[in-house]
Amino acid sequence: MKEQTLSIIKPDAVRKNVTGKIIDRFESNGLRVAASKKIHLSECEAKAFYQVHASRPFFKDLVQFMVSGPVVVMVLEGENAVLKNRDLMGATNPKEAKAGTIRADFAESIDANAVHGSDSLENAKNEIEFFFAKKEIF
Ligand code: IDP
Ligand code: MG
């Protein structure tokens, strides 16, 4: 089924100047960039976006990391986009990520792990709405 999912290229990957290399992984594997923008999240926005993790011990570090520099937020579209994006990303901890995945190739640590991707179709809808108006998605 054709789906849309939210992808974020996190501040570490933007700092390393590998946004193009990461987007190529998506485009070379059947996903299309339907919307894209570079933004610098406020602390308030980062907290709201990661609200599900608010009670986790790593929440404060996660928010500080996400506001440490600009990010590229994208809507990716394609067949099974949610799962496909998660497969291309690799495991949360880059040390456990399979060879050839984005996190294995571009991430340094579980904190600075290069990309975010929605983990379900329902979350994808909410996360896309968080960043994009309907008229910004093509
Ligand atoms: P995901 O990004 O693979 O979906 P989540 O469990 O949703 O992983 O966690 C969100 C983000 O929080 C991760 O990408 C990572 O940056 C950070 N994170 C998750 N677990 C830990 C941890 O145990 N220590 C530090 N940071 C973590
Ligand atoms: Mg997640």
PDB file of C-alpha atoms and ligand atoms in Angstrom:
ATOM      1  CA  MET A   1       0.000   0.000   0.000  1.00  0.00           C
ATOM      2  CA  LYS A   2       1.240   3.484  -0.843  1.00  0.00           C
ATOM      3  CA  GLU A   3       2.028   5.311   2.396  1.00  0.00           C
ATOM      4  CA  GLN A   4       3.589   8.502   3.656  1.00  0.00           C
ATOM      5  CA  THR A   5       6.002   8.660   6.583  1.00  0.00           C
ATOM      6  CA  LEU A   6       7.979  11.359   8.366  1.00  0.00           C
ATOM      7  CA  SER A   7      11.764  11.386   8.198  1.00  0.00           C
ATOM      8  CA  ILE A   8      14.104  13.751  10.036  1.00  0.00           C
ATOM      9  CA  ILE A   9      17.784  14.077   9.210  1.00  0.00           C
ATOM     10  CA  LYS A  10      19.072  14.892  12.695  1.00  0.00           C
ATOM     11  CA  PRO A  11      21.590  17.641  13.636  1.00  0.00           C
ATOM     12  CA  ASP A  12      24.619  15.282  13.643  1.00  0.00           C
ATOM     13  CA  ALA A  13      24.046  14.234  10.019  1.00  0.00           C
ATOM     14  CA  VAL A  14      23.313  17.813   8.909  1.00  0.00           C
ATOM     15  CA  ARG A  15      26.600  18.918  10.582  1.00  0.00           C
ATOM     16  CA  LYS A  16      28.446  16.125   8.762  1.00  0.00           C
ATOM     17  CA  ASN A  17      27.045  17.395   5.442  1.00  0.00           C
ATOM     18  CA  VAL A  18      25.571  14.011   4.473  1.00  0.00           C
ATOM     19  CA  THR A  19      21.940  15.034   3.844  1.00  0.00           C
ATOM     20  CA  GLY A  20      22.325  14.315   0.120  1.00  0.00           C
ATOM     21  CA  LYS A  21      23.837  10.889   0.749  1.00  0.00           C
ATOM     22  CA  ILE A  22      20.982  10.021   3.127  1.00  0.00           C
ATOM     23  CA  ILE A  23      18.269  11.256   0.743  1.00  0.00           C
ATOM     24  CA  ASP A  24      19.889   9.137  -1.979  1.00  0.00           C
ATOM     25  CA  ARG A  25      19.267   6.032   0.169  1.00  0.00           C
ATOM     26  CA  PHE A  26      15.563   6.850   0.158  1.00  0.00           C
ATOM     27  CA  GLU A  27      15.334   7.741  -3.533  1.00  0.00           C
ATOM     28  CA  SER A  28      17.357   4.689  -4.586  1.00  0.00           C
ATOM     29  CA  ASN A  29      15.013   2.400  -2.654  1.00  0.00           C
ATOM     30  CA  GLY A  30      11.596   3.374  -3.960  1.00  0.00           C
ATOM     31  CA  LEU A  31      10.802   6.321  -1.681  1.00  0.00           C
ATOM     32  CA  ARG A  32      10.039   9.793  -3.011  1.00  0.00           C
ATOM     33  CA  VAL A  33      10.510  13.108  -1.184  1.00  0.00           C
ATOM     34  CA  ALA A  34       6.991  14.575  -1.146  1.00  0.00           C
ATOM     35  CA  ALA A  35       7.888  17.496   1.148  1.00  0.00           C
ATOM     36  CA  SER A  36      11.119  18.828   2.610  1.00  0.00           C
ATOM     37  CA  LYS A  37      12.412  21.740   4.697  1.00  0.00           C
ATOM     38  CA  LYS A  38      15.406  22.653   6.830  1.00  0.00           C
ATOM     39  CA  ILE A  39      14.465  24.029  10.235  1.00  0.00           C
ATOM     40  CA  HIS A  40      15.999  24.655  13.655  1.00  0.00           C
ATOM     41  CA  LEU A  41      13.639  23.202  16.271  1.00  0.00           C
ATOM     42  CA  SER A  42      12.910  25.195  19.419  1.00  0.00           C
ATOM     43  CA  GLU A  43      13.129  23.373  22.740  1.00  0.00           C
ATOM     44  CA  CYS A  44       9.363  23.609  22.973  1.00  0.00           C
ATOM     45  CA  GLU A  45       8.885  21.968  19.564  1.00  0.00           C
ATOM     46  CA  ALA A  46      11.409  19.203  20.288  1.00  0.00           C
ATOM     47  CA  LYS A  47       9.702  18.413  23.600  1.00  0.00           C
ATOM     48  CA  ALA A  48       6.300  18.323  21.931  1.00  0.00           C
ATOM     49  CA  PHE A  49       7.519  16.123  19.078  1.00  0.00           C
ATOM     50  CA  TYR A  50       9.114  13.571  21.453  1.00  0.00           C
ATOM     51  CA  GLN A  51       6.320  13.768  24.061  1.00  0.00           C
ATOM     52  CA  VAL A  52       5.908   9.947  24.062  1.00  0.00           C
ATOM     53  CA  HIS A  53       9.423   9.700  25.522  1.00  0.00           C
ATOM     54  CA  ALA A  54       8.880  12.402  28.192  1.00  0.00           C
ATOM     55  CA  SER A  55       9.260   9.969  31.106  1.00  0.00           C
ATOM     56  CA  ARG A  56      12.394   8.253  29.741  1.00  0.00           C
ATOM     57  CA  PRO A  57      15.769   8.924  31.391  1.00  0.00           C
ATOM     58  CA  PHE A  58      17.245  10.035  28.045  1.00  0.00           C
ATOM     59  CA  PHE A  59      14.488  12.606  27.292  1.00  0.00           C
ATOM     60  CA  LYS A  60      16.454  15.706  28.347  1.00  0.00           C
ATOM     61  CA  ASP A  61      19.543  14.669  26.348  1.00  0.00           C
ATOM     62  CA  LEU A  62      17.370  13.792  23.353  1.00  0.00           C
ATOM     63  CA  VAL A  63      15.719  17.232  23.369  1.00  0.00           C
ATOM     64  CA  GLN A  64      19.060  19.042  23.834  1.00  0.00           C
ATOM     65  CA  PHE A  65      20.531  17.069  20.947  1.00  0.00           C
ATOM     66  CA  MET A  66      17.587  17.768  18.635  1.00  0.00           C
ATOM     67  CA  VAL A  67      17.907  21.543  19.217  1.00  0.00           C
ATOM     68  CA  SER A  68      21.718  21.521  18.838  1.00  0.00           C
ATOM     69  CA  GLY A  69      21.512  22.497  15.164  1.00  0.00           C
ATOM     70  CA  PRO A  70      19.229  22.537  12.133  1.00  0.00           C
ATOM     71  CA  VAL A  71      17.477  19.410  10.893  1.00  0.00           C
ATOM     72  CA  VAL A  72      15.923  18.437   7.574  1.00  0.00           C
ATOM     73  CA  VAL A  73      12.331  17.218   7.913  1.00  0.00           C
ATOM     74  CA  MET A  74      10.765  15.309   5.043  1.00  0.00           C
ATOM     75  CA  VAL A  75       7.655  13.464   4.025  1.00  0.00           C
ATOM     76  CA  LEU A  76       8.670  10.257   2.247  1.00  0.00           C
ATOM     77  CA  GLU A  77       6.133   8.498   0.027  1.00  0.00           C
ATOM     78  CA  GLY A  78       6.071   5.032  -1.492  1.00  0.00           C
ATOM     79  CA  GLU A  79       4.935   1.431  -1.116  1.00  0.00           C
ATOM     80  CA  ASN A  80       5.086   0.438   2.586  1.00  0.00           C
ATOM     81  CA  ALA A  81       6.927   3.692   3.266  1.00  0.00           C
ATOM     82  CA  VAL A  82       6.754   3.412   7.072  1.00  0.00           C
ATOM     83  CA  LEU A  83       8.447  -0.002   7.289  1.00  0.00           C
ATOM     84  CA  LYS A  84      10.718   0.597   4.332  1.00  0.00           C
ATOM     85  CA  ASN A  85      12.083   3.765   5.952  1.00  0.00           C
ATOM     86  CA  ARG A  86      12.636   1.921   9.253  1.00  0.00           C
ATOM     87  CA  ASP A  87      14.512  -0.841   7.395  1.00  0.00           C
ATOM     88  CA  LEU A  88      16.705   1.674   5.572  1.00  0.00           C
ATOM     89  CA  MET A  89      17.413   3.510   8.870  1.00  0.00           C
ATOM     90  CA  GLY A  90      18.605   0.464  10.831  1.00  0.00           C
ATOM     91  CA  ALA A  91      18.484  -0.122  14.583  1.00  0.00           C
ATOM     92  CA  THR A  92      18.245   2.805  17.044  1.00  0.00           C
ATOM     93  CA  ASN A  93      21.734   1.988  18.358  1.00  0.00           C
ATOM     94  CA  PRO A  94      24.111   2.265  15.374  1.00  0.00           C
ATOM     95  CA  LYS A  95      26.336  -0.409  16.953  1.00  0.00           C
ATOM     96  CA  GLU A  96      23.436  -2.840  16.448  1.00  0.00           C
ATOM     97  CA  ALA A  97      22.404  -1.527  13.024  1.00  0.00           C
ATOM     98  CA  LYS A  98      22.849  -3.866  10.054  1.00  0.00           C
ATOM     99  CA  ALA A  99      25.627  -3.093   7.572  1.00  0.00           C
ATOM    100  CA  GLY A 100      24.447  -0.863   4.762  1.00  0.00           C
ATOM    101  CA  THR A 101      21.776   0.898   6.811  1.00  0.00           C
ATOM    102  CA  ILE A 102      21.826   4.670   7.262  1.00  0.00           C
ATOM    103  CA  ARG A 103      22.603   4.460  10.964  1.00  0.00           C
ATOM    104  CA  ALA A 104      25.396   1.909  10.457  1.00  0.00           C
ATOM    105  CA  ASP A 105      26.992   4.153   7.849  1.00  0.00           C
ATOM    106  CA  PHE A 106      26.386   7.691   9.189  1.00  0.00           C
ATOM    107  CA  ALA A 107      25.594   7.530  12.943  1.00  0.00           C
ATOM    108  CA  GLU A 108      28.034   7.762  15.847  1.00  0.00           C
ATOM    109  CA  SER A 109      25.988   6.810  18.903  1.00  0.00           C
ATOM    110  CA  ILE A 110      22.497   6.034  20.203  1.00  0.00           C
ATOM    111  CA  ASP A 111      22.049   9.774  20.892  1.00  0.00           C
ATOM    112  CA  ALA A 112      23.495  11.066  17.631  1.00  0.00           C
ATOM    113  CA  ASN A 113      21.908   8.499  15.350  1.00  0.00           C
ATOM    114  CA  ALA A 114      21.470  10.487  12.127  1.00  0.00           C
ATOM    115  CA  VAL A 115      17.765   9.972  11.384  1.00  0.00           C
ATOM    116  CA  HIS A 116      14.266   9.773  12.806  1.00  0.00           C
ATOM    117  CA  GLY A 117      11.495   7.773  11.172  1.00  0.00           C
ATOM    118  CA  SER A 118       7.852   7.272  12.132  1.00  0.00           C
ATOM    119  CA  ASP A 119       7.267   3.822  13.659  1.00  0.00           C
ATOM    120  CA  SER A 120       3.633   3.268  12.582  1.00  0.00           C
ATOM    121  CA  LEU A 121       1.166   4.576  10.016  1.00  0.00           C
ATOM    122  CA  GLU A 122      -0.837   6.330  12.725  1.00  0.00           C
ATOM    123  CA  ASN A 123       2.244   8.049  14.174  1.00  0.00           C
ATOM    124  CA  ALA A 124       3.348   8.946  10.652  1.00  0.00           C
ATOM    125  CA  LYS A 125       0.078  10.840  10.073  1.00  0.00           C
ATOM    126  CA  ASN A 126       0.449  12.743  13.350  1.00  0.00           C
ATOM    127  CA  GLU A 127       4.146  13.498  12.811  1.00  0.00           C
ATOM    128  CA  ILE A 128       3.557  14.723   9.243  1.00  0.00           C
ATOM    129  CA  GLU A 129       0.796  17.032  10.516  1.00  0.00           C
ATOM    130  CA  PHE A 130       3.163  18.304  13.216  1.00  0.00           C
ATOM    131  CA  PHE A 131       5.543  19.726  10.583  1.00  0.00           C
ATOM    132  CA  PHE A 132       3.655  20.180   7.324  1.00  0.00           C
ATOM    133  CA  ALA A 133       0.468  21.750   6.059  1.00  0.00           C
ATOM    134  CA  LYS A 134      -1.409  19.719   3.417  1.00  0.00           C
ATOM    135  CA  LYS A 135      -0.550  22.325   0.762  1.00  0.00           C
ATOM    136  CA  GLU A 136       3.200  21.792   1.377  1.00  0.00           C
ATOM    137  CA  ILE A 137       3.074  18.102   0.401  1.00  0.00           C
ATOM    138  CA  PHE A 138       3.295  17.192  -3.287  1.00  0.00           C
TER     139      PHE A 138
HETATM  140  P1  IDP B   1      13.916   5.317  17.077  1.00  0.00           P
HETATM  141  O1  IDP B   1      14.499   6.673  16.747  1.00  0.00           O
HETATM  142  O2  IDP B   1      14.738   4.212  16.497  1.00  0.00           O
HETATM  143  O3  IDP B   1      12.457   5.201  16.754  1.00  0.00           O
HETATM  144  P2  IDP B   1      13.095   5.541  19.849  1.00  0.00           P
HETATM  145  O4  IDP B   1      13.044   4.401  20.812  1.00  0.00           O
HETATM  146  O5  IDP B   1      11.803   6.075  19.326  1.00  0.00           O
HETATM  147  O6  IDP B   1      14.071   5.134  18.663  1.00  0.00           O
HETATM  148  O7  IDP B   1      13.877   6.712  20.588  1.00  0.00           O
HETATM  149  C1  IDP B   1      13.880   8.020  20.064  1.00  0.00           C
HETATM  150  C2  IDP B   1      15.300   8.560  20.086  1.00  0.00           C
HETATM  151  O8  IDP B   1      15.713   8.684  21.440  1.00  0.00           O
HETATM  152  C3  IDP B   1      16.340   7.627  19.446  1.00  0.00           C
HETATM  153  O9  IDP B   1      16.457   7.798  18.061  1.00  0.00           O
HETATM  154  C4  IDP B   1      17.599   8.041  20.156  1.00  0.00           C
HETATM  155  O10 IDP B   1      18.173   9.199  19.568  1.00  0.00           O
HETATM  156  C5  IDP B   1      17.098   8.372  21.543  1.00  0.00           C
HETATM  157  N1  IDP B   1      17.253   7.209  22.427  1.00  0.00           N
HETATM  158  C6  IDP B   1      16.512   6.094  22.470  1.00  0.00           C
HETATM  159  N2  IDP B   1      16.929   5.230  23.399  1.00  0.00           N
HETATM  160  C7  IDP B   1      17.988   5.826  23.985  1.00  0.00           C
HETATM  161  C8  IDP B   1      18.871   5.441  25.033  1.00  0.00           C
HETATM  162  O11 IDP B   1      18.760   4.358  25.635  1.00  0.00           O
HETATM  163  N3  IDP B   1      19.853   6.336  25.358  1.00  0.00           N
HETATM  164  C9  IDP B   1      19.995   7.530  24.717  1.00  0.00           C
HETATM  165  N4  IDP B   1      19.180   7.926  23.714  1.00  0.00           N
HETATM  166  C10 IDP B   1      18.198   7.092  23.353  1.00  0.00           C
HETATM  167 MG    MG B   2      10.833   6.201  17.545  1.00  0.00          MG
END
